């Protein structure tokens, strides 16, 4: 922990953050050159692993059959939502607005179907090769058979989560046969815990924040030599699972004739909790699409952990609680007070900036998207919309050519939210 008074004198904007004012942090190191610990070859490696597992998904999760066992989400143009937003914005959205609809990803209905599931697959493959005679050229549908189920039941998988990571990992790990434990913070929605328990997952509940839940989970897993702990605060496997999205998006951009070049810049708005999923996606996009794609993160004013870490350069060495910020938000997927050990470091030269937002704007956007496009998101997932207006102002100031730009709001979750929970989000948003 560092001395907050010293930080305040060096970064006066922290005072505004303590007062829960929305802020924009422009990354001073954006598009400068730095050696990264991972490269595009690691993204291709991750994509190849997903491909090897596709026949497994077809048999174990038949809902993935139409997609041939590949977990991917659509890129949807939002014409009506764009009109709704422009009617209220100070800075108009020129160009096109899209939703990357990870709310429709199979299995967890969230972006966690990328990173979380990927790390489970990587571990399962390793165990199956070392102890079950699997070879890379096998049809991985065999992993759904009793022999492998029995092998995997000798191992544990554990994870700490605010909800969706636990959901994605729990569902796939328990289906493979692993002894699965999910350590849930107090923010986790009840239905996520119920669903996991119904699938035989051991759910440990904490009446405390995410940092506490993950720390306890890690400690317990360390005492069990056959248990593999998936560490949301610093896992490269999670990170690379998210990064695969970039290869898939590149294909979708081409299919939908969306240009990305000097005159057609692409801006991508990603919600950040621990920072792992948005950083993984942003890293992948920079590797695949280069200098004309510009990632921006959105964080709640009450829990701006990634911006605090990146701005001060302290990254995971500072939490919002150290700065006297309360960490209370309706964005349960973003309720993480201390950022990832790796996200801020890798994002140092790849992230355009971070804008913080108020919960009420996010709830309002949930309603607007429902009414204008009939798409339902969980609150965190709508936060990309909240920052558009102010970021557009920044981009104009910076002289980006916006006339033919594309804007992608990354919708990170929501299709599995039970109807009555969704109704209550909408009622909340309508009351504002
Ligand atoms: C996990 C999650 C995020 C943020 O991902 P991090 O890796 O924690 O930064 C955003 N939205 C939803 C719905 C999530 O579940």
Short mmCIF file of C-alpha atoms and ligand atoms in Angstrom, two decimals:
data_model
loop_
_atom_site.label_atom_id
_atom_site.label_comp_id
_atom_site.label_asym_id
_atom_site.label_seq_id
_atom_site.Cartn_x
_atom_site.Cartn_y
_atom_site.Cartn_z
CA UNK A 1 0.00 0.00 0.00
CA UNK A 2 1.37 3.42 -0.78
CA UNK A 3 0.85 6.74 0.87
CA UNK A 4 -2.39 8.11 -0.49
CA UNK A 5 -1.49 11.76 0.25
CA UNK A 6 1.62 11.50 -1.93
CA UNK A 7 -0.45 9.94 -4.69
CA UNK A 8 -3.03 12.69 -4.42
CA UNK A 9 -0.43 15.38 -4.96
CA UNK A 10 0.98 13.56 -7.97
CA UNK A 11 -2.45 12.59 -9.38
CA UNK A 12 -4.99 15.23 -8.28
CA UNK A 13 -7.73 13.44 -10.24
CA UNK A 14 -7.81 10.85 -7.45
CA UNK A 15 -9.67 13.48 -5.40
CA UNK A 16 -12.45 13.44 -8.02
CA UNK A 17 -12.45 9.65 -7.92
CA UNK A 18 -12.85 9.77 -4.14
CA UNK A 19 -15.85 12.04 -4.71
CA UNK A 20 -17.25 9.48 -7.20
CA UNK A 21 -17.08 11.91 -10.12
CA UNK A 22 -16.80 10.34 -13.59
CA UNK A 23 -13.27 10.82 -14.94
CA UNK A 24 -11.44 10.14 -18.18
CA UNK A 25 -7.84 8.97 -17.96
CA UNK A 26 -5.92 9.30 -21.16
CA UNK A 27 -3.09 6.81 -21.35
CA UNK A 28 0.16 8.78 -21.86
CA UNK A 29 1.96 5.67 -23.17
CA UNK A 30 -0.64 4.73 -25.79
CA UNK A 31 0.88 3.41 -29.05
CA UNK A 32 4.45 3.77 -27.81
CA UNK A 33 6.67 0.73 -28.17
CA UNK A 34 7.24 -1.83 -25.46
CA UNK A 35 8.22 -5.48 -25.40
CA UNK A 36 5.24 -7.60 -24.47
CA UNK A 37 5.44 -10.92 -22.59
CA UNK A 38 2.98 -12.51 -25.07
CA UNK A 39 2.54 -12.32 -28.82
CA UNK A 40 0.16 -13.26 -31.59
CA UNK A 41 1.62 -16.79 -31.75
CA UNK A 42 0.10 -17.41 -28.32
CA UNK A 43 -3.30 -16.30 -29.60
CA UNK A 44 -3.05 -18.75 -32.51
CA UNK A 45 -2.06 -21.50 -30.08
CA UNK A 46 -5.17 -20.79 -28.01
CA UNK A 47 -7.40 -20.75 -31.10
CA UNK A 48 -5.97 -24.12 -32.19
CA UNK A 49 -6.82 -25.58 -28.78
CA UNK A 50 -10.43 -24.33 -29.06
CA UNK A 51 -10.56 -26.00 -32.49
CA UNK A 52 -9.30 -29.32 -31.08
CA UNK A 53 -12.04 -29.20 -28.47
CA UNK A 54 -14.84 -28.36 -30.92
CA UNK A 55 -15.87 -32.04 -31.35
CA UNK A 56 -16.02 -32.34 -27.56
CA UNK A 57 -18.41 -29.38 -27.29
CA UNK A 58 -20.62 -30.83 -30.00
CA UNK A 59 -21.23 -33.96 -27.93
CA UNK A 60 -21.07 -32.55 -24.39
CA UNK A 61 -22.99 -29.32 -25.09
CA UNK A 62 -25.34 -30.05 -28.01
CA UNK A 63 -26.47 -26.41 -28.05
CA UNK A 64 -23.11 -25.74 -29.73
CA UNK A 65 -23.89 -28.09 -32.64
CA UNK A 66 -25.15 -25.35 -34.99
CA UNK A 67 -21.80 -23.58 -34.49
CA UNK A 68 -19.86 -26.83 -34.93
CA UNK A 69 -18.60 -26.72 -31.37
CA UNK A 70 -17.05 -23.26 -31.70
CA UNK A 71 -18.12 -20.81 -28.99
CA UNK A 72 -18.66 -17.48 -30.69
CA UNK A 73 -21.07 -14.55 -30.58
CA UNK A 74 -22.57 -12.35 -33.31
CA UNK A 75 -21.54 -8.81 -34.20
CA UNK A 76 -24.81 -6.87 -34.42
CA UNK A 77 -25.33 -3.44 -35.95
CA UNK A 78 -27.37 -1.18 -33.66
CA UNK A 79 -29.27 1.25 -35.86
CA UNK A 80 -32.12 2.04 -33.47
CA UNK A 81 -29.92 2.26 -30.40
CA UNK A 82 -27.64 4.67 -32.24
CA UNK A 83 -30.62 6.96 -32.90
CA UNK A 84 -31.73 6.76 -29.28
CA UNK A 85 -28.25 7.66 -28.07
CA UNK A 86 -27.66 10.43 -30.58
CA UNK A 87 -30.92 12.07 -29.49
CA UNK A 88 -29.41 12.56 -26.03
CA UNK A 89 -25.66 12.86 -26.74
CA UNK A 90 -23.59 16.01 -26.77
CA UNK A 91 -21.17 14.35 -29.21
CA UNK A 92 -22.96 12.53 -32.04
CA UNK A 93 -22.01 9.01 -33.04
CA UNK A 94 -20.87 9.33 -36.62
CA UNK A 95 -20.16 6.14 -38.52
CA UNK A 96 -21.66 2.87 -37.30
CA UNK A 97 -22.46 1.43 -33.89
CA UNK A 98 -22.20 -2.31 -33.22
CA UNK A 99 -22.70 -4.69 -30.34
CA UNK A 100 -20.30 -7.60 -29.88
CA UNK A 101 -22.95 -9.77 -28.32
CA UNK A 102 -21.02 -11.97 -25.89
CA UNK A 103 -24.24 -12.06 -23.91
CA UNK A 104 -25.19 -14.74 -26.44
CA UNK A 105 -22.05 -16.85 -26.00
CA UNK A 106 -23.00 -20.46 -25.25
CA UNK A 107 -22.57 -22.12 -21.84
CA UNK A 108 -22.25 -19.07 -19.54
CA UNK A 109 -23.97 -16.35 -21.58
CA UNK A 110 -20.98 -14.12 -20.91
CA UNK A 111 -17.48 -13.19 -22.03
CA UNK A 112 -16.21 -15.71 -19.47
CA UNK A 113 -17.02 -18.45 -21.96
CA UNK A 114 -13.81 -17.31 -23.64
CA UNK A 115 -11.12 -17.12 -20.93
CA UNK A 116 -12.64 -19.24 -18.20
CA UNK A 117 -13.52 -22.16 -20.41
CA UNK A 118 -10.21 -21.93 -22.25
CA UNK A 119 -8.18 -22.43 -19.09
CA UNK A 120 -10.26 -25.46 -18.10
CA UNK A 121 -9.69 -26.98 -21.55
CA UNK A 122 -5.96 -26.38 -21.36
CA UNK A 123 -5.73 -28.13 -18.00
CA UNK A 124 -7.98 -30.99 -19.11
CA UNK A 125 -5.91 -31.54 -22.23
CA UNK A 126 -2.70 -31.65 -20.21
CA UNK A 127 -4.11 -34.23 -17.76
CA UNK A 128 -5.60 -36.30 -20.60
CA UNK A 129 -2.30 -36.36 -22.49
CA UNK A 130 -0.10 -37.07 -19.49
CA UNK A 131 -2.33 -39.64 -17.80
CA UNK A 132 -5.04 -40.74 -20.21
CA UNK A 133 -3.24 -41.50 -23.46
CA UNK A 134 -4.83 -38.67 -25.43
CA UNK A 135 -2.86 -37.40 -28.44
CA UNK A 136 -3.34 -34.06 -30.18
CA UNK A 137 -4.67 -35.75 -33.30
CA UNK A 138 -7.49 -37.59 -31.49
CA UNK A 139 -11.10 -36.66 -31.92
CA UNK A 140 -11.63 -34.90 -28.57
CA UNK A 141 -15.22 -36.13 -28.41
CA UNK A 142 -13.66 -39.06 -26.50
CA UNK A 143 -13.21 -36.71 -23.55
CA UNK A 144 -16.95 -37.00 -22.98
CA UNK A 145 -16.59 -40.72 -22.30
CA UNK A 146 -16.57 -42.46 -18.93
CA UNK A 147 -12.84 -43.24 -19.07
CA UNK A 148 -11.89 -39.56 -19.06
CA UNK A 149 -14.65 -38.59 -16.69
CA UNK A 150 -13.10 -41.02 -14.21
CA UNK A 151 -9.60 -39.71 -14.83
CA UNK A 152 -10.68 -36.09 -14.31
CA UNK A 153 -12.59 -36.95 -11.14
CA UNK A 154 -9.20 -37.48 -9.50
CA UNK A 155 -8.45 -33.76 -9.93
CA UNK A 156 -9.94 -30.56 -8.62
CA UNK A 157 -10.49 -27.21 -10.28
CA UNK A 158 -11.06 -24.13 -8.12
CA UNK A 159 -11.73 -20.48 -8.87
CA UNK A 160 -12.72 -17.23 -7.15
CA UNK A 161 -15.45 -15.22 -8.87
CA UNK A 162 -18.05 -12.47 -8.71
CA UNK A 163 -20.33 -14.79 -10.68
CA UNK A 164 -19.74 -15.31 -14.38
CA UNK A 165 -16.22 -16.71 -14.23
CA UNK A 166 -17.42 -19.26 -11.70
CA UNK A 167 -20.37 -20.06 -13.93
CA UNK A 168 -18.32 -20.70 -17.06
CA UNK A 169 -15.58 -22.67 -15.31
CA UNK A 170 -17.99 -24.54 -13.05
CA UNK A 171 -20.25 -25.71 -15.86
CA UNK A 172 -17.47 -27.00 -18.12
CA UNK A 173 -15.19 -28.37 -15.39
CA UNK A 174 -18.00 -30.34 -13.74
CA UNK A 175 -19.18 -31.65 -17.12
CA UNK A 176 -15.67 -32.97 -17.79
CA UNK A 177 -15.76 -34.67 -14.38
CA UNK A 178 -13.45 -32.48 -12.29
CA UNK A 179 -14.16 -31.86 -8.61
CA UNK A 180 -15.09 -28.24 -8.96
CA UNK A 181 -15.13 -25.52 -6.31
CA UNK A 182 -16.22 -21.94 -6.90
CA UNK A 183 -15.45 -19.30 -4.27
CA UNK A 184 -18.11 -16.60 -4.68
CA UNK A 185 -17.90 -13.02 -3.43
CA UNK A 186 -20.93 -11.36 -1.84
CA UNK A 187 -21.74 -9.65 -5.15
CA UNK A 188 -22.55 -12.91 -6.94
CA UNK A 189 -26.20 -13.27 -7.96
CA UNK A 190 -28.16 -16.02 -6.22
CA UNK A 191 -29.24 -17.68 -9.47
CA UNK A 192 -25.60 -18.23 -10.47
CA UNK A 193 -24.91 -20.05 -7.22
CA UNK A 194 -28.11 -22.10 -7.56
CA UNK A 195 -27.33 -23.10 -11.11
CA UNK A 196 -23.80 -24.22 -10.20
CA UNK A 197 -25.02 -26.26 -7.22
CA UNK A 198 -27.58 -27.96 -9.48
CA UNK A 199 -24.64 -29.13 -11.60
CA UNK A 200 -22.80 -30.60 -8.64
CA UNK A 201 -20.35 -27.74 -8.18
CA UNK A 202 -19.20 -26.96 -4.66
CA UNK A 203 -20.07 -23.28 -4.12
CA UNK A 204 -18.35 -21.54 -1.20
CA UNK A 205 -19.98 -18.22 -0.33
CA UNK A 206 -18.22 -15.28 1.29
CA UNK A 207 -19.96 -12.35 2.85
CA UNK A 208 -17.09 -10.24 1.57
CA UNK A 209 -15.56 -8.76 -1.58
CA UNK A 210 -13.91 -10.50 -4.54
CA UNK A 211 -10.34 -9.91 -3.33
CA UNK A 212 -11.21 -11.81 -0.14
CA UNK A 213 -12.98 -14.67 -1.95
CA UNK A 214 -10.13 -15.23 -4.40
CA UNK A 215 -7.49 -15.06 -1.66
CA UNK A 216 -9.34 -17.68 0.41
CA UNK A 217 -9.88 -19.86 -2.65
CA UNK A 218 -6.19 -19.72 -3.58
CA UNK A 219 -5.17 -20.62 -0.02
CA UNK A 220 -7.47 -23.65 0.11
CA UNK A 221 -6.41 -24.87 -3.32
CA UNK A 222 -2.74 -24.64 -2.34
CA UNK A 223 -3.39 -27.28 0.29
CA UNK A 224 -4.68 -29.77 -2.24
CA UNK A 225 -1.92 -30.97 -4.58
CA UNK A 226 -4.32 -32.34 -7.18
CA UNK A 227 -6.39 -29.12 -7.31
CA UNK A 228 -5.70 -26.62 -10.06
CA UNK A 229 -6.51 -23.01 -9.16
CA UNK A 230 -7.59 -20.69 -11.97
CA UNK A 231 -6.28 -17.30 -10.91
CA UNK A 232 -8.33 -14.40 -12.23
CA UNK A 233 -5.78 -11.97 -10.78
CA UNK A 234 -2.92 -13.04 -13.00
CA UNK A 235 -3.53 -15.94 -15.39
CA UNK A 236 -2.05 -15.80 -18.89
CA UNK A 237 -4.29 -18.68 -19.97
CA UNK A 238 -7.45 -16.74 -19.11
CA UNK A 239 -5.95 -13.76 -20.90
CA UNK A 240 -5.20 -15.70 -24.08
CA UNK A 241 -8.61 -17.33 -24.11
CA UNK A 242 -10.12 -13.84 -24.22
CA UNK A 243 -7.65 -12.74 -26.89
CA UNK A 244 -8.95 -15.36 -29.34
CA UNK A 245 -12.00 -13.09 -29.74
CA UNK A 246 -9.85 -10.85 -31.92
CA UNK A 247 -9.24 -13.51 -34.57
CA UNK A 248 -12.95 -14.27 -34.69
CA UNK A 249 -13.88 -10.58 -34.83
CA UNK A 250 -11.48 -9.98 -37.72
CA UNK A 251 -13.37 -12.62 -39.72
CA UNK A 252 -16.73 -11.04 -38.80
CA UNK A 253 -15.52 -7.57 -39.79
CA UNK A 254 -14.51 -8.90 -43.18
CA UNK A 255 -17.77 -10.81 -43.68
CA UNK A 256 -19.79 -7.72 -42.74
CA UNK A 257 -17.62 -5.48 -44.92
CA UNK A 258 -16.54 -3.29 -42.02
CA UNK A 259 -13.29 -1.59 -42.92
CA UNK A 260 -10.53 -0.87 -40.43
CA UNK A 261 -7.84 1.45 -41.73
CA UNK A 262 -6.49 4.99 -41.35
CA UNK A 263 -9.77 6.58 -42.52
CA UNK A 264 -11.97 3.94 -40.87
CA UNK A 265 -10.76 3.64 -37.29
CA UNK A 266 -12.39 1.13 -34.97
CA UNK A 267 -13.15 2.02 -31.36
CA UNK A 268 -13.95 -0.76 -28.91
CA UNK A 269 -15.59 -0.12 -25.55
CA UNK A 270 -14.96 -2.80 -22.92
CA UNK A 271 -16.11 -3.07 -19.30
CA UNK A 272 -13.28 -3.75 -16.84
CA UNK A 273 -13.52 -5.59 -13.53
CA UNK A 274 -10.20 -7.19 -12.62
CA UNK A 275 -9.16 -6.10 -16.12
CA UNK A 276 -8.44 -9.56 -17.48
CA UNK A 277 -11.17 -9.97 -20.08
CA UNK A 278 -11.00 -6.46 -21.57
CA UNK A 279 -7.20 -6.61 -21.64
CA UNK A 280 -7.16 -10.00 -23.29
CA UNK A 281 -9.57 -8.83 -25.97
CA UNK A 282 -7.76 -5.49 -26.40
CA UNK A 283 -4.38 -7.20 -26.67
CA UNK A 284 -5.73 -9.60 -29.29
CA UNK A 285 -7.26 -6.74 -31.26
CA UNK A 286 -4.02 -4.76 -31.27
CA UNK A 287 -2.07 -7.84 -32.40
CA UNK A 288 -4.56 -8.67 -35.14
CA UNK A 289 -5.81 -5.28 -36.36
CA UNK A 290 -2.93 -3.00 -35.43
CA UNK A 291 -2.80 0.73 -34.97
CA UNK A 292 -6.27 1.63 -36.29
CA UNK A 293 -8.15 -0.19 -33.54
CA UNK A 294 -8.46 1.74 -30.29
CA UNK A 295 -9.61 -0.02 -27.10
CA UNK A 296 -11.21 1.95 -24.25
CA UNK A 297 -12.23 0.58 -20.85
CA UNK A 298 -15.32 1.45 -18.80
CA UNK A 299 -15.30 1.25 -15.00
CA UNK A 300 -17.84 2.23 -12.31
CA UNK A 301 -17.06 5.46 -10.43
CA UNK A 302 -17.39 3.46 -7.21
CA UNK A 303 -14.82 0.79 -8.11
CA UNK A 304 -12.32 2.21 -10.62
CA UNK A 305 -9.60 -0.34 -9.86
CA UNK A 306 -7.90 -0.66 -13.25
CA UNK A 307 -7.65 3.09 -13.83
CA UNK A 308 -6.26 3.62 -10.34
CA UNK A 309 -3.67 0.92 -10.93
CA UNK A 310 -2.67 2.02 -14.43
CA UNK A 311 -2.63 5.75 -13.79
CA UNK A 312 -0.41 5.45 -10.71
CA UNK A 313 1.67 2.67 -12.27
CA UNK A 314 1.09 0.67 -9.09
CA UNK A 315 -1.21 -1.79 -10.89
CA UNK A 316 -2.14 -4.58 -8.45
CA UNK A 317 -0.21 -2.90 -5.62
CA UNK A 318 -3.14 -0.56 -4.99
CA UNK A 319 -6.84 -1.20 -4.44
CA UNK A 320 -9.74 1.23 -4.48
CA UNK A 321 -10.15 0.60 -0.77
CA UNK A 322 -6.61 1.95 -0.18
CA UNK A 323 -7.82 5.19 -1.75
CA UNK A 324 -10.93 5.33 0.42
CA UNK A 325 -13.29 4.44 -2.44
CA UNK A 326 -16.18 2.25 -1.30
CA UNK A 327 -16.39 -0.34 -4.09
CA UNK A 328 -20.20 -0.44 -4.10
CA UNK A 329 -21.79 -0.94 -7.52
CA UNK A 330 -24.74 -2.60 -9.23
CA UNK A 331 -22.29 -3.79 -11.87
CA UNK A 332 -21.65 -7.12 -10.12
CA UNK A 333 -19.37 -8.29 -12.95
CA UNK A 334 -17.11 -5.29 -12.36
CA UNK A 335 -17.07 -5.41 -8.57
CA UNK A 336 -13.34 -5.96 -8.22
CA UNK A 337 -11.33 -3.57 -6.04
CA UNK A 338 -7.81 -4.70 -6.91
CA UNK A 339 -6.79 -5.10 -10.56
CA UNK A 340 -5.06 -8.03 -12.20
CA UNK A 341 -1.29 -8.45 -11.86
CA UNK A 342 -0.84 -8.61 -15.63
CA UNK A 343 -3.61 -6.56 -17.27
CA UNK A 344 -2.30 -3.06 -16.56
CA UNK A 345 1.24 -3.97 -17.52
CA UNK A 346 0.27 -5.38 -20.90
CA UNK A 347 -2.20 -2.55 -21.53
CA UNK A 348 0.45 0.10 -20.85
CA UNK A 349 0.96 0.80 -24.56
CA UNK A 350 -2.21 -0.78 -26.00
CA UNK A 351 -5.05 1.04 -24.25
CA UNK A 352 -6.32 4.44 -25.40
CA UNK A 353 -7.82 5.33 -22.04
CA UNK A 354 -10.35 4.61 -19.32
CA UNK A 355 -13.62 6.41 -18.62
CA UNK A 356 -15.57 5.88 -15.41
CA UNK A 357 -19.38 5.89 -15.30
CA UNK A 358 -22.28 6.10 -12.87
CA UNK A 359 -24.44 3.04 -12.19
CA UNK A 360 -27.62 4.89 -13.09
CA UNK A 361 -26.39 5.52 -16.65
CA UNK A 362 -25.66 1.82 -17.05
CA UNK A 363 -29.15 0.89 -15.80
CA UNK A 364 -30.65 3.41 -18.20
CA UNK A 365 -28.70 1.88 -21.10
CA UNK A 366 -29.96 -1.60 -20.17
CA UNK A 367 -33.50 -0.27 -20.65
CA UNK A 368 -32.69 1.60 -23.87
CA UNK A 369 -31.13 -1.45 -25.49
CA UNK A 370 -34.08 -3.59 -24.42
CA UNK A 371 -36.60 -1.10 -25.80
CA UNK A 372 -34.79 -0.19 -29.02
CA UNK A 373 -33.22 -3.51 -30.06
CA UNK A 374 -34.90 -6.16 -27.90
CA UNK A 375 -31.53 -7.25 -26.56
CA UNK A 376 -31.19 -7.95 -22.84
CA UNK A 377 -27.93 -7.42 -21.00
CA UNK A 378 -26.92 -7.73 -17.39
CA UNK A 379 -25.97 -4.31 -15.97
CA UNK A 380 -22.14 -4.61 -16.24
CA UNK A 381 -22.47 -5.59 -19.87
CA UNK A 382 -24.17 -2.33 -20.83
CA UNK A 383 -21.46 -0.12 -19.41
CA UNK A 384 -19.74 0.39 -22.77
CA UNK A 385 -22.68 2.59 -23.79
CA UNK A 386 -22.31 4.83 -20.75
CA UNK A 387 -18.89 6.09 -21.79
CA UNK A 388 -19.54 6.70 -25.50
CA UNK A 389 -20.53 10.36 -25.32
CA UNK A 390 -17.62 11.50 -23.25
CA UNK A 391 -15.07 9.35 -25.10
CA UNK A 392 -16.36 10.73 -28.42
CA UNK A 393 -15.57 14.19 -27.06
CA UNK A 394 -12.02 13.07 -26.24
CA UNK A 395 -11.53 11.47 -29.63
CA UNK A 396 -12.67 14.66 -31.37
CA UNK A 397 -10.27 16.69 -29.29
CA UNK A 398 -7.49 14.30 -30.27
CA UNK A 399 -8.33 14.71 -33.95
CA UNK A 400 -9.34 11.13 -34.81
CA UNK A 401 -11.24 10.92 -38.11
CA UNK A 402 -14.69 9.94 -36.91
CA UNK A 403 -16.90 10.37 -39.98
CA UNK A 404 -16.41 6.78 -41.13
CA UNK A 405 -15.50 5.23 -37.80
CA UNK A 406 -16.95 2.04 -36.36
CA UNK A 407 -17.77 1.74 -32.67
CA UNK A 408 -18.14 -1.63 -31.01
CA UNK A 409 -19.69 -1.84 -27.55
CA UNK A 410 -18.62 -5.16 -26.07
CA UNK A 411 -21.68 -6.65 -24.37
CA UNK A 412 -20.14 -8.96 -21.81
CA UNK A 413 -23.10 -10.94 -20.51
CA UNK A 414 -26.76 -11.43 -19.87
CA UNK A 415 -28.54 -14.12 -21.87
CA UNK A 416 -28.73 -16.52 -18.92
CA UNK A 417 -30.16 -14.01 -16.45
CA UNK A 418 -33.51 -15.40 -15.21
CA UNK A 419 -36.56 -13.50 -16.38
CA UNK A 420 -37.50 -12.10 -12.97
CA UNK A 421 -33.96 -10.77 -12.40
CA UNK A 422 -34.04 -9.13 -15.84
CA UNK A 423 -37.44 -7.60 -15.03
CA UNK A 424 -36.04 -6.10 -11.89
CA UNK A 425 -33.03 -4.60 -13.76
CA UNK A 426 -35.45 -3.04 -16.23
CA UNK A 427 -37.68 -1.73 -13.46
CA UNK A 428 -34.60 -0.21 -11.79
CA UNK A 429 -33.57 1.47 -15.01
CA UNK A 430 -37.05 2.80 -15.72
CA UNK A 431 -37.20 4.37 -12.28
CA UNK A 432 -34.25 6.65 -12.99
C1 LIG B 1 -16.12 -10.55 -15.80
C2 LIG B 1 -16.99 -9.59 -16.44
C3 LIG B 1 -16.51 -8.35 -16.89
C4 LIG B 1 -15.11 -7.87 -16.68
O1 LIG B 1 -14.07 -8.80 -16.86
P1 LIG B 1 -12.76 -8.71 -15.99
O2 LIG B 1 -11.88 -9.79 -16.51
O3 LIG B 1 -13.14 -8.94 -14.55
O4 LIG B 1 -12.20 -7.35 -16.16
C5 LIG B 1 -17.41 -7.53 -17.51
N1 LIG B 1 -18.70 -7.86 -17.68
C6 LIG B 1 -19.20 -9.03 -17.26
C7 LIG B 1 -20.64 -9.33 -17.49
C8 LIG B 1 -18.36 -9.93 -16.61
O5 LIG B 1 -18.86 -11.09 -16.20
#
